Amino acid sequence: MYICLCKGLTESDIRQAGEAGLTEPERLITRFGWDDSDCCGRCADHIDCAATLAAESLPCFAACPARSSSLT
Amino acid sequence: MQAKDGVIELLNKILTADLTAVNQYFIHAKMCGNWGYERLHAKIRERSIDEMKDADDLIGHLLYLEGVPNMQRLSTVQVGETVPEQLKVDLKAEQDMLKILSDGIVHCTKVGDFTTRHMLEDMAEDVDAHIDWIETQIETIKQVGLENYLAQQMKKEAS
């Protein structure tokens, strides 16, 4: 899915950012230019969804003990 | 003519969904055309234009009821990266549209606005037909596989 039409970004772009360790909302906003004046700003409104998607792509996410303990 | 209670808001809500759908289907149609899927391009483009015609009727009706059509507001345009993704988000858009229309029909009956109700019923019928078409495509993909399905989309349907 395209998640940002202003910048032409897809889910995989966000995942790649996550893999590179970018998961904090502020860093994602700066990285993708969601605070630029030519951006509609909807993505910045839903930044938590993007941050979750990025966090899921962290290399350690699948093996995270905190995650598995919270699931059980 | 003065509108019945809540009808202007209702029509503007449907207009927003319609204008969003015009854009969403149009980008999907153009993407399919760009990939060489002529049949899908023609089908989805036609659907986008149908939505524009609905918007035309809604705007006319809103003005007739002395309301102000809100051309400014759009919902989020959901764009799929692949044909199955596009079908999925278009199906969701149509299902949401059907819900808004059904609620609208109930409201119009309650306040006794039968002209608006009739108009919404016609639109709901089109939405039903489109949902049926999308569901058929999704089922066909399941049965014949995505590659076989897409190979059949390269030619325009004989009309």
PDB file of C-alpha atoms in Angstrom:
ATOM      1  CA  MET A   1       0.000   0.000   0.000  1.00  0.00           C
ATOM      2  CA  TYR A   2       0.999   3.586  -0.573  1.00  0.00           C
ATOM      3  CA  ILE A   3       0.859   5.261   2.788  1.00  0.00           C
ATOM      4  CA  CYS A   4       1.836   8.790   1.754  1.00  0.00           C
ATOM      5  CA  LEU A   5       0.804  10.167  -1.619  1.00  0.00           C
ATOM      6  CA  CYS A   6       2.413  13.581  -1.110  1.00  0.00           C
ATOM      7  CA  LYS A   7       5.850  11.961  -0.889  1.00  0.00           C
ATOM      8  CA  GLY A   8       5.046   8.774  -2.814  1.00  0.00           C
ATOM      9  CA  LEU A   9       5.949   6.485   0.084  1.00  0.00           C
ATOM     10  CA  THR A  10       4.907   2.872   0.457  1.00  0.00           C
ATOM     11  CA  GLU A  11       4.748   0.537   3.444  1.00  0.00           C
ATOM     12  CA  SER A  12       8.063  -0.963   2.380  1.00  0.00           C
ATOM     13  CA  ASP A  13       9.743   2.469   2.621  1.00  0.00           C
ATOM     14  CA  ILE A  14       8.618   2.677   6.240  1.00  0.00           C
ATOM     15  CA  ARG A  15       9.785  -0.887   6.896  1.00  0.00           C
ATOM     16  CA  GLN A  16      13.193  -0.064   5.422  1.00  0.00           C
ATOM     17  CA  ALA A  17      13.450   2.918   7.734  1.00  0.00           C
ATOM     18  CA  GLY A  18      12.540   0.612  10.620  1.00  0.00           C
ATOM     19  CA  GLU A  19      15.204  -1.885   9.605  1.00  0.00           C
ATOM     20  CA  ALA A  20      17.713   0.963   9.689  1.00  0.00           C
ATOM     21  CA  GLY A  21      16.639   1.715  13.250  1.00  0.00           C
ATOM     22  CA  LEU A  22      14.402   4.736  12.583  1.00  0.00           C
ATOM     23  CA  THR A  23      11.365   4.173  14.756  1.00  0.00           C
ATOM     24  CA  GLU A  24      10.793   7.349  16.778  1.00  0.00           C
ATOM     25  CA  PRO A  25       7.966   9.510  15.398  1.00  0.00           C
ATOM     26  CA  GLU A  26      10.121  12.680  15.290  1.00  0.00           C
ATOM     27  CA  ARG A  27      12.892  10.981  13.333  1.00  0.00           C
ATOM     28  CA  LEU A  28      10.402   9.474  10.866  1.00  0.00           C
ATOM     29  CA  ILE A  29       8.794  12.891  10.334  1.00  0.00           C
ATOM     30  CA  THR A  30      12.185  14.441   9.576  1.00  0.00           C
ATOM     31  CA  ARG A  31      13.325  11.495   7.441  1.00  0.00           C
ATOM     32  CA  PHE A  32      10.227  11.516   5.212  1.00  0.00           C
ATOM     33  CA  GLY A  33       9.642  15.271   5.209  1.00  0.00           C
ATOM     34  CA  TRP A  34       6.165  15.025   6.746  1.00  0.00           C
ATOM     35  CA  ASP A  35       6.570  18.505   8.206  1.00  0.00           C
ATOM     36  CA  ASP A  36       7.321  20.078   4.794  1.00  0.00           C
ATOM     37  CA  SER A  37       4.954  22.734   3.540  1.00  0.00           C
ATOM     38  CA  ASP A  38       4.153  20.701   0.398  1.00  0.00           C
ATOM     39  CA  CYS A  39       2.889  17.783   2.490  1.00  0.00           C
ATOM     40  CA  CYS A  40      -0.827  17.531   3.406  1.00  0.00           C
ATOM     41  CA  GLY A  41       0.058  16.574   6.992  1.00  0.00           C
ATOM     42  CA  ARG A  42      -2.216  13.541   7.325  1.00  0.00           C
ATOM     43  CA  CYS A  43       0.716  11.209   7.866  1.00  0.00           C
ATOM     44  CA  ALA A  44       1.999  13.358  10.714  1.00  0.00           C
ATOM     45  CA  ASP A  45      -1.490  13.060  12.256  1.00  0.00           C
ATOM     46  CA  HIS A  46      -1.209   9.250  12.076  1.00  0.00           C
ATOM     47  CA  ILE A  47       2.466   9.092  12.977  1.00  0.00           C
ATOM     48  CA  ASP A  48       1.925   6.393  15.620  1.00  0.00           C
ATOM     49  CA  CYS A  49       0.764   3.912  12.943  1.00  0.00           C
ATOM     50  CA  ALA A  50       3.913   4.578  10.904  1.00  0.00           C
ATOM     51  CA  ALA A  51       6.075   4.295  14.017  1.00  0.00           C
ATOM     52  CA  THR A  52       4.486   0.929  14.871  1.00  0.00           C
ATOM     53  CA  LEU A  53       5.082  -0.320  11.327  1.00  0.00           C
ATOM     54  CA  ALA A  54       8.715   0.807  11.500  1.00  0.00           C
ATOM     55  CA  ALA A  55       9.197  -0.755  14.944  1.00  0.00           C
ATOM     56  CA  GLU A  56       7.849  -4.097  13.686  1.00  0.00           C
ATOM     57  CA  SER A  57      10.645  -4.088  11.115  1.00  0.00           C
ATOM     58  CA  LEU A  58      13.442  -3.662  13.628  1.00  0.00           C
ATOM     59  CA  PRO A  59      15.726  -6.685  13.240  1.00  0.00           C
ATOM     60  CA  CYS A  60      15.296  -7.503  16.934  1.00  0.00           C
ATOM     61  CA  PHE A  61      11.498  -7.228  16.907  1.00  0.00           C
ATOM     62  CA  ALA A  62      10.673 -10.868  16.127  1.00  0.00           C
ATOM     63  CA  ALA A  63      13.109 -12.161  18.747  1.00  0.00           C
ATOM     64  CA  CYS A  64      12.271  -9.530  21.342  1.00  0.00           C
ATOM     65  CA  PRO A  65      11.774 -11.214  24.758  1.00  0.00           C
ATOM     66  CA  ALA A  66       9.607  -8.313  25.941  1.00  0.00           C
ATOM     67  CA  ARG A  67       7.289  -8.888  22.963  1.00  0.00           C
ATOM     68  CA  SER A  68       6.985 -12.646  23.417  1.00  0.00           C
ATOM     69  CA  SER A  69       6.352 -12.311  27.132  1.00  0.00           C
ATOM     70  CA  SER A  70       3.624  -9.758  26.491  1.00  0.00           C
ATOM     71  CA  LEU A  71       1.969 -12.205  24.075  1.00  0.00           C
ATOM     72  CA  THR A  72       1.857 -15.103  26.496  1.00  0.00           C
TER      73      THR A  72
ATOM     74  CA  MET B   1     -36.535  24.263  -1.631  1.00  0.00           C
ATOM     75  CA  GLN B   2     -35.688  24.075   2.053  1.00  0.00           C
ATOM     76  CA  ALA B   3     -34.072  20.776   3.034  1.00  0.00           C
ATOM     77  CA  LYS B   4     -35.449  18.494   5.730  1.00  0.00           C
ATOM     78  CA  ASP B   5     -33.491  18.139   8.954  1.00  0.00           C
ATOM     79  CA  GLY B   6     -29.991  16.659   8.496  1.00  0.00           C
ATOM     80  CA  VAL B   7     -30.326  16.058   4.751  1.00  0.00           C
ATOM     81  CA  ILE B   8     -27.715  18.667   3.709  1.00  0.00           C
ATOM     82  CA  GLU B   9     -25.130  17.183   6.108  1.00  0.00           C
ATOM     83  CA  LEU B  10     -25.987  13.731   4.851  1.00  0.00           C
ATOM     84  CA  LEU B  11     -25.608  14.716   1.186  1.00  0.00           C
ATOM     85  CA  ASN B  12     -22.289  16.424   1.884  1.00  0.00           C
ATOM     86  CA  LYS B  13     -21.030  13.305   3.647  1.00  0.00           C
ATOM     87  CA  ILE B  14     -21.906  11.212   0.595  1.00  0.00           C
ATOM     88  CA  LEU B  15     -20.322  13.836  -1.671  1.00  0.00           C
ATOM     89  CA  THR B  16     -17.050  13.559   0.284  1.00  0.00           C
ATOM     90  CA  ALA B  17     -17.056   9.763  -0.096  1.00  0.00           C
ATOM     91  CA  ASP B  18     -17.882  10.163  -3.806  1.00  0.00           C
ATOM     92  CA  LEU B  19     -15.141  12.685  -4.569  1.00  0.00           C
ATOM     93  CA  THR B  20     -12.631  10.518  -2.700  1.00  0.00           C
ATOM     94  CA  ALA B  21     -13.732   7.477  -4.718  1.00  0.00           C
ATOM     95  CA  VAL B  22     -13.408   9.399  -8.016  1.00  0.00           C
ATOM     96  CA  ASN B  23      -9.722  10.013  -7.238  1.00  0.00           C
ATOM     97  CA  GLN B  24      -9.019   6.579  -5.816  1.00  0.00           C
ATOM     98  CA  TYR B  25     -10.514   4.663  -8.752  1.00  0.00           C
ATOM     99  CA  PHE B  26      -8.934   7.019 -11.263  1.00  0.00           C
ATOM    100  CA  ILE B  27      -5.405   6.501  -9.947  1.00  0.00           C
ATOM    101  CA  HIS B  28      -6.003   2.722  -9.841  1.00  0.00           C
ATOM    102  CA  ALA B  29      -7.299   2.780 -13.422  1.00  0.00           C
ATOM    103  CA  LYS B  30      -4.281   4.752 -14.626  1.00  0.00           C
ATOM    104  CA  MET B  31      -1.863   2.447 -12.767  1.00  0.00           C
ATOM    105  CA  CYS B  32      -3.492  -0.606 -14.372  1.00  0.00           C
ATOM    106  CA  GLY B  33      -3.209   1.078 -17.771  1.00  0.00           C
ATOM    107  CA  ASN B  34       0.449   1.813 -17.090  1.00  0.00           C
ATOM    108  CA  TRP B  35       1.050  -1.870 -16.250  1.00  0.00           C
ATOM    109  CA  GLY B  36      -0.631  -2.906 -19.516  1.00  0.00           C
ATOM    110  CA  TYR B  37      -3.867  -4.242 -17.993  1.00  0.00           C
ATOM    111  CA  GLU B  38      -6.226  -2.698 -20.530  1.00  0.00           C
ATOM    112  CA  ARG B  39      -9.352  -4.516 -19.359  1.00  0.00           C
ATOM    113  CA  LEU B  40      -8.905  -3.369 -15.774  1.00  0.00           C
ATOM    114  CA  HIS B  41      -7.997   0.122 -16.933  1.00  0.00           C
ATOM    115  CA  ALA B  42     -11.250   0.450 -18.876  1.00  0.00           C
ATOM    116  CA  LYS B  43     -13.412  -1.096 -16.131  1.00  0.00           C
ATOM    117  CA  ILE B  44     -12.014   0.914 -13.235  1.00  0.00           C
ATOM    118  CA  ARG B  45     -11.920   4.150 -15.223  1.00  0.00           C
ATOM    119  CA  GLU B  46     -15.585   3.697 -16.047  1.00  0.00           C
ATOM    120  CA  ARG B  47     -16.313   3.233 -12.362  1.00  0.00           C
ATOM    121  CA  SER B  48     -14.445   6.439 -11.531  1.00  0.00           C
ATOM    122  CA  ILE B  49     -16.537   8.330 -14.070  1.00  0.00           C
ATOM    123  CA  ASP B  50     -19.730   6.798 -12.607  1.00  0.00           C
ATOM    124  CA  GLU B  51     -18.724   8.244  -9.241  1.00  0.00           C
ATOM    125  CA  MET B  52     -18.201  11.636 -10.880  1.00  0.00           C
ATOM    126  CA  LYS B  53     -21.715  11.428 -12.307  1.00  0.00           C
ATOM    127  CA  ASP B  54     -23.048  10.642  -8.835  1.00  0.00           C
ATOM    128  CA  ALA B  55     -21.145  13.673  -7.532  1.00  0.00           C
ATOM    129  CA  ASP B  56     -22.757  15.728 -10.326  1.00  0.00           C
ATOM    130  CA  ASP B  57     -26.240  14.649  -9.169  1.00  0.00           C
ATOM    131  CA  LEU B  58     -25.401  15.257  -5.509  1.00  0.00           C
ATOM    132  CA  ILE B  59     -24.077  18.770  -6.149  1.00  0.00           C
ATOM    133  CA  GLY B  60     -27.163  19.647  -8.194  1.00  0.00           C
ATOM    134  CA  HIS B  61     -29.452  18.276  -5.524  1.00  0.00           C
ATOM    135  CA  LEU B  62     -27.578  20.077  -2.722  1.00  0.00           C
ATOM    136  CA  LEU B  63     -27.947  23.404  -4.548  1.00  0.00           C
ATOM    137  CA  TYR B  64     -31.628  22.690  -5.163  1.00  0.00           C
ATOM    138  CA  LEU B  65     -32.064  22.128  -1.425  1.00  0.00           C
ATOM    139  CA  GLU B  66     -30.309  25.479  -0.797  1.00  0.00           C
ATOM    140  CA  GLY B  67     -27.255  23.825   0.736  1.00  0.00           C
ATOM    141  CA  VAL B  68     -23.589  24.475  -0.005  1.00  0.00           C
ATOM    142  CA  PRO B  69     -21.847  21.496  -1.642  1.00  0.00           C
ATOM    143  CA  ASN B  70     -18.545  20.899   0.149  1.00  0.00           C
ATOM    144  CA  MET B  71     -16.047  20.351  -2.666  1.00  0.00           C
ATOM    145  CA  GLN B  72     -13.124  20.907  -0.323  1.00  0.00           C
ATOM    146  CA  ARG B  73     -13.309  17.904   1.932  1.00  0.00           C
ATOM    147  CA  LEU B  74     -11.782  14.564   0.898  1.00  0.00           C
ATOM    148  CA  SER B  75     -11.241  11.391   2.900  1.00  0.00           C
ATOM    149  CA  THR B  76      -7.933   9.539   2.625  1.00  0.00           C
ATOM    150  CA  VAL B  77      -7.323   8.225  -0.888  1.00  0.00           C
ATOM    151  CA  GLN B  78      -6.140   4.626  -0.400  1.00  0.00           C
ATOM    152  CA  VAL B  79      -3.780   3.539  -3.153  1.00  0.00           C
ATOM    153  CA  GLY B  80      -2.780  -0.111  -3.587  1.00  0.00           C
ATOM    154  CA  GLU B  81       0.636  -1.000  -4.987  1.00  0.00           C
ATOM    155  CA  THR B  82      -0.622  -4.137  -6.725  1.00  0.00           C
ATOM    156  CA  VAL B  83      -3.881  -5.203  -8.401  1.00  0.00           C
ATOM    157  CA  PRO B  84      -5.028  -7.381  -5.440  1.00  0.00           C
ATOM    158  CA  GLU B  85      -4.272  -4.522  -3.032  1.00  0.00           C
ATOM    159  CA  GLN B  86      -6.213  -2.120  -5.224  1.00  0.00           C
ATOM    160  CA  LEU B  87      -9.199  -4.475  -5.333  1.00  0.00           C
ATOM    161  CA  LYS B  88      -9.077  -4.842  -1.558  1.00  0.00           C
ATOM    162  CA  VAL B  89      -9.108  -1.111  -0.800  1.00  0.00           C
ATOM    163  CA  ASP B  90     -11.707  -0.403  -3.503  1.00  0.00           C
ATOM    164  CA  LEU B  91     -13.953  -3.075  -1.982  1.00  0.00           C
ATOM    165  CA  LYS B  92     -13.564  -1.429   1.417  1.00  0.00           C
ATOM    166  CA  ALA B  93     -14.407   1.979  -0.089  1.00  0.00           C
ATOM    167  CA  GLU B  94     -17.560   0.593  -1.720  1.00  0.00           C
ATOM    168  CA  GLN B  95     -18.641  -1.179   1.464  1.00  0.00           C
ATOM    169  CA  ASP B  96     -18.199   2.050   3.428  1.00  0.00           C
ATOM    170  CA  MET B  97     -20.149   3.893   0.746  1.00  0.00           C
ATOM    171  CA  LEU B  98     -23.000   1.356   0.945  1.00  0.00           C
ATOM    172  CA  LYS B  99     -23.162   1.858   4.713  1.00  0.00           C
ATOM    173  CA  ILE B 100     -23.378   5.663   4.368  1.00  0.00           C
ATOM    174  CA  LEU B 101     -26.037   5.324   1.659  1.00  0.00           C
ATOM    175  CA  SER B 102     -28.091   2.813   3.669  1.00  0.00           C
ATOM    176  CA  ASP B 103     -28.004   5.049   6.740  1.00  0.00           C
ATOM    177  CA  GLY B 104     -28.966   7.953   4.470  1.00  0.00           C
ATOM    178  CA  ILE B 105     -31.934   6.076   3.020  1.00  0.00           C
ATOM    179  CA  VAL B 106     -33.181   5.287   6.528  1.00  0.00           C
ATOM    180  CA  HIS B 107     -32.761   8.941   7.540  1.00  0.00           C
ATOM    181  CA  CYS B 108     -34.604  10.230   4.464  1.00  0.00           C
ATOM    182  CA  THR B 109     -37.502   7.897   5.192  1.00  0.00           C
ATOM    183  CA  LYS B 110     -37.621   9.137   8.775  1.00  0.00           C
ATOM    184  CA  VAL B 111     -37.763  12.823   7.810  1.00  0.00           C
ATOM    185  CA  GLY B 112     -40.013  12.173   4.789  1.00  0.00           C
ATOM    186  CA  ASP B 113     -37.632  13.253   1.993  1.00  0.00           C
ATOM    187  CA  PHE B 114     -38.544  10.767  -0.714  1.00  0.00           C
ATOM    188  CA  THR B 115     -36.804  12.487  -3.655  1.00  0.00           C
ATOM    189  CA  THR B 116     -33.436  12.290  -1.905  1.00  0.00           C
ATOM    190  CA  ARG B 117     -34.200   8.765  -0.786  1.00  0.00           C
ATOM    191  CA  HIS B 118     -34.918   7.688  -4.356  1.00  0.00           C
ATOM    192  CA  MET B 119     -31.629   9.230  -5.521  1.00  0.00           C
ATOM    193  CA  LEU B 120     -29.657   7.413  -2.822  1.00  0.00           C
ATOM    194  CA  GLU B 121     -31.394   4.136  -3.655  1.00  0.00           C
ATOM    195  CA  ASP B 122     -30.242   4.428  -7.271  1.00  0.00           C
ATOM    196  CA  MET B 123     -26.676   5.069  -6.087  1.00  0.00           C
ATOM    197  CA  ALA B 124     -26.819   2.110  -3.676  1.00  0.00           C
ATOM    198  CA  GLU B 125     -27.833  -0.134  -6.579  1.00  0.00           C
ATOM    199  CA  ASP B 126     -24.670   0.905  -8.506  1.00  0.00           C
ATOM    200  CA  VAL B 127     -22.535   0.340  -5.420  1.00  0.00           C
ATOM    201  CA  ASP B 128     -24.037  -3.158  -5.041  1.00  0.00           C
ATOM    202  CA  ALA B 129     -23.133  -3.965  -8.635  1.00  0.00           C
ATOM    203  CA  HIS B 130     -19.571  -2.756  -8.149  1.00  0.00           C
ATOM    204  CA  ILE B 131     -19.113  -4.715  -4.911  1.00  0.00           C
ATOM    205  CA  ASP B 132     -20.311  -7.787  -6.810  1.00  0.00           C
ATOM    206  CA  TRP B 133     -17.770  -7.128  -9.599  1.00  0.00           C
ATOM    207  CA  ILE B 134     -14.860  -6.695  -7.177  1.00  0.00           C
ATOM    208  CA  GLU B 135     -15.816  -9.808  -5.201  1.00  0.00           C
ATOM    209  CA  THR B 136     -15.911 -11.770  -8.452  1.00  0.00           C
ATOM    210  CA  GLN B 137     -12.391 -10.563  -9.351  1.00  0.00           C
ATOM    211  CA  ILE B 138     -11.057 -11.526  -5.918  1.00  0.00           C
ATOM    212  CA  GLU B 139     -12.668 -14.980  -6.167  1.00  0.00           C
ATOM    213  CA  THR B 140     -11.361 -15.484  -9.736  1.00  0.00           C
ATOM    214  CA  ILE B 141      -7.832 -14.630  -8.577  1.00  0.00           C
ATOM    215  CA  LYS B 142      -8.218 -17.207  -5.806  1.00  0.00           C
ATOM    216  CA  GLN B 143      -9.306 -19.852  -8.289  1.00  0.00           C
ATOM    217  CA  VAL B 144      -7.023 -19.280 -11.294  1.00  0.00           C
ATOM    218  CA  GLY B 145      -4.062 -17.641  -9.576  1.00  0.00           C
ATOM    219  CA  LEU B 146      -2.864 -14.055  -9.877  1.00  0.00           C
ATOM    220  CA  GLU B 147      -0.638 -14.585 -12.924  1.00  0.00           C
ATOM    221  CA  ASN B 148      -3.374 -16.250 -14.963  1.00  0.00           C
ATOM    222  CA  TYR B 149      -5.842 -13.574 -13.930  1.00  0.00           C
ATOM    223  CA  LEU B 150      -3.498 -10.716 -14.865  1.00  0.00           C
ATOM    224  CA  ALA B 151      -2.644 -12.346 -18.207  1.00  0.00           C
ATOM    225  CA  GLN B 152      -6.343 -12.089 -19.065  1.00  0.00           C
ATOM    226  CA  GLN B 153      -6.436  -8.368 -18.231  1.00  0.00           C
ATOM    227  CA  MET B 154      -4.074  -7.274 -21.009  1.00  0.00           C
ATOM    228  CA  LYS B 155      -6.748  -7.160 -23.650  1.00  0.00           C
ATOM    229  CA  LYS B 156      -9.689  -4.820 -23.641  1.00  0.00           C
ATOM    230  CA  GLU B 157     -13.039  -6.521 -23.247  1.00  0.00           C
ATOM    231  CA  ALA B 158     -15.010  -6.575 -26.521  1.00  0.00           C
ATOM    232  CA  SER B 159     -17.888  -4.167 -26.072  1.00  0.00           C
TER     233      SER B 159
END
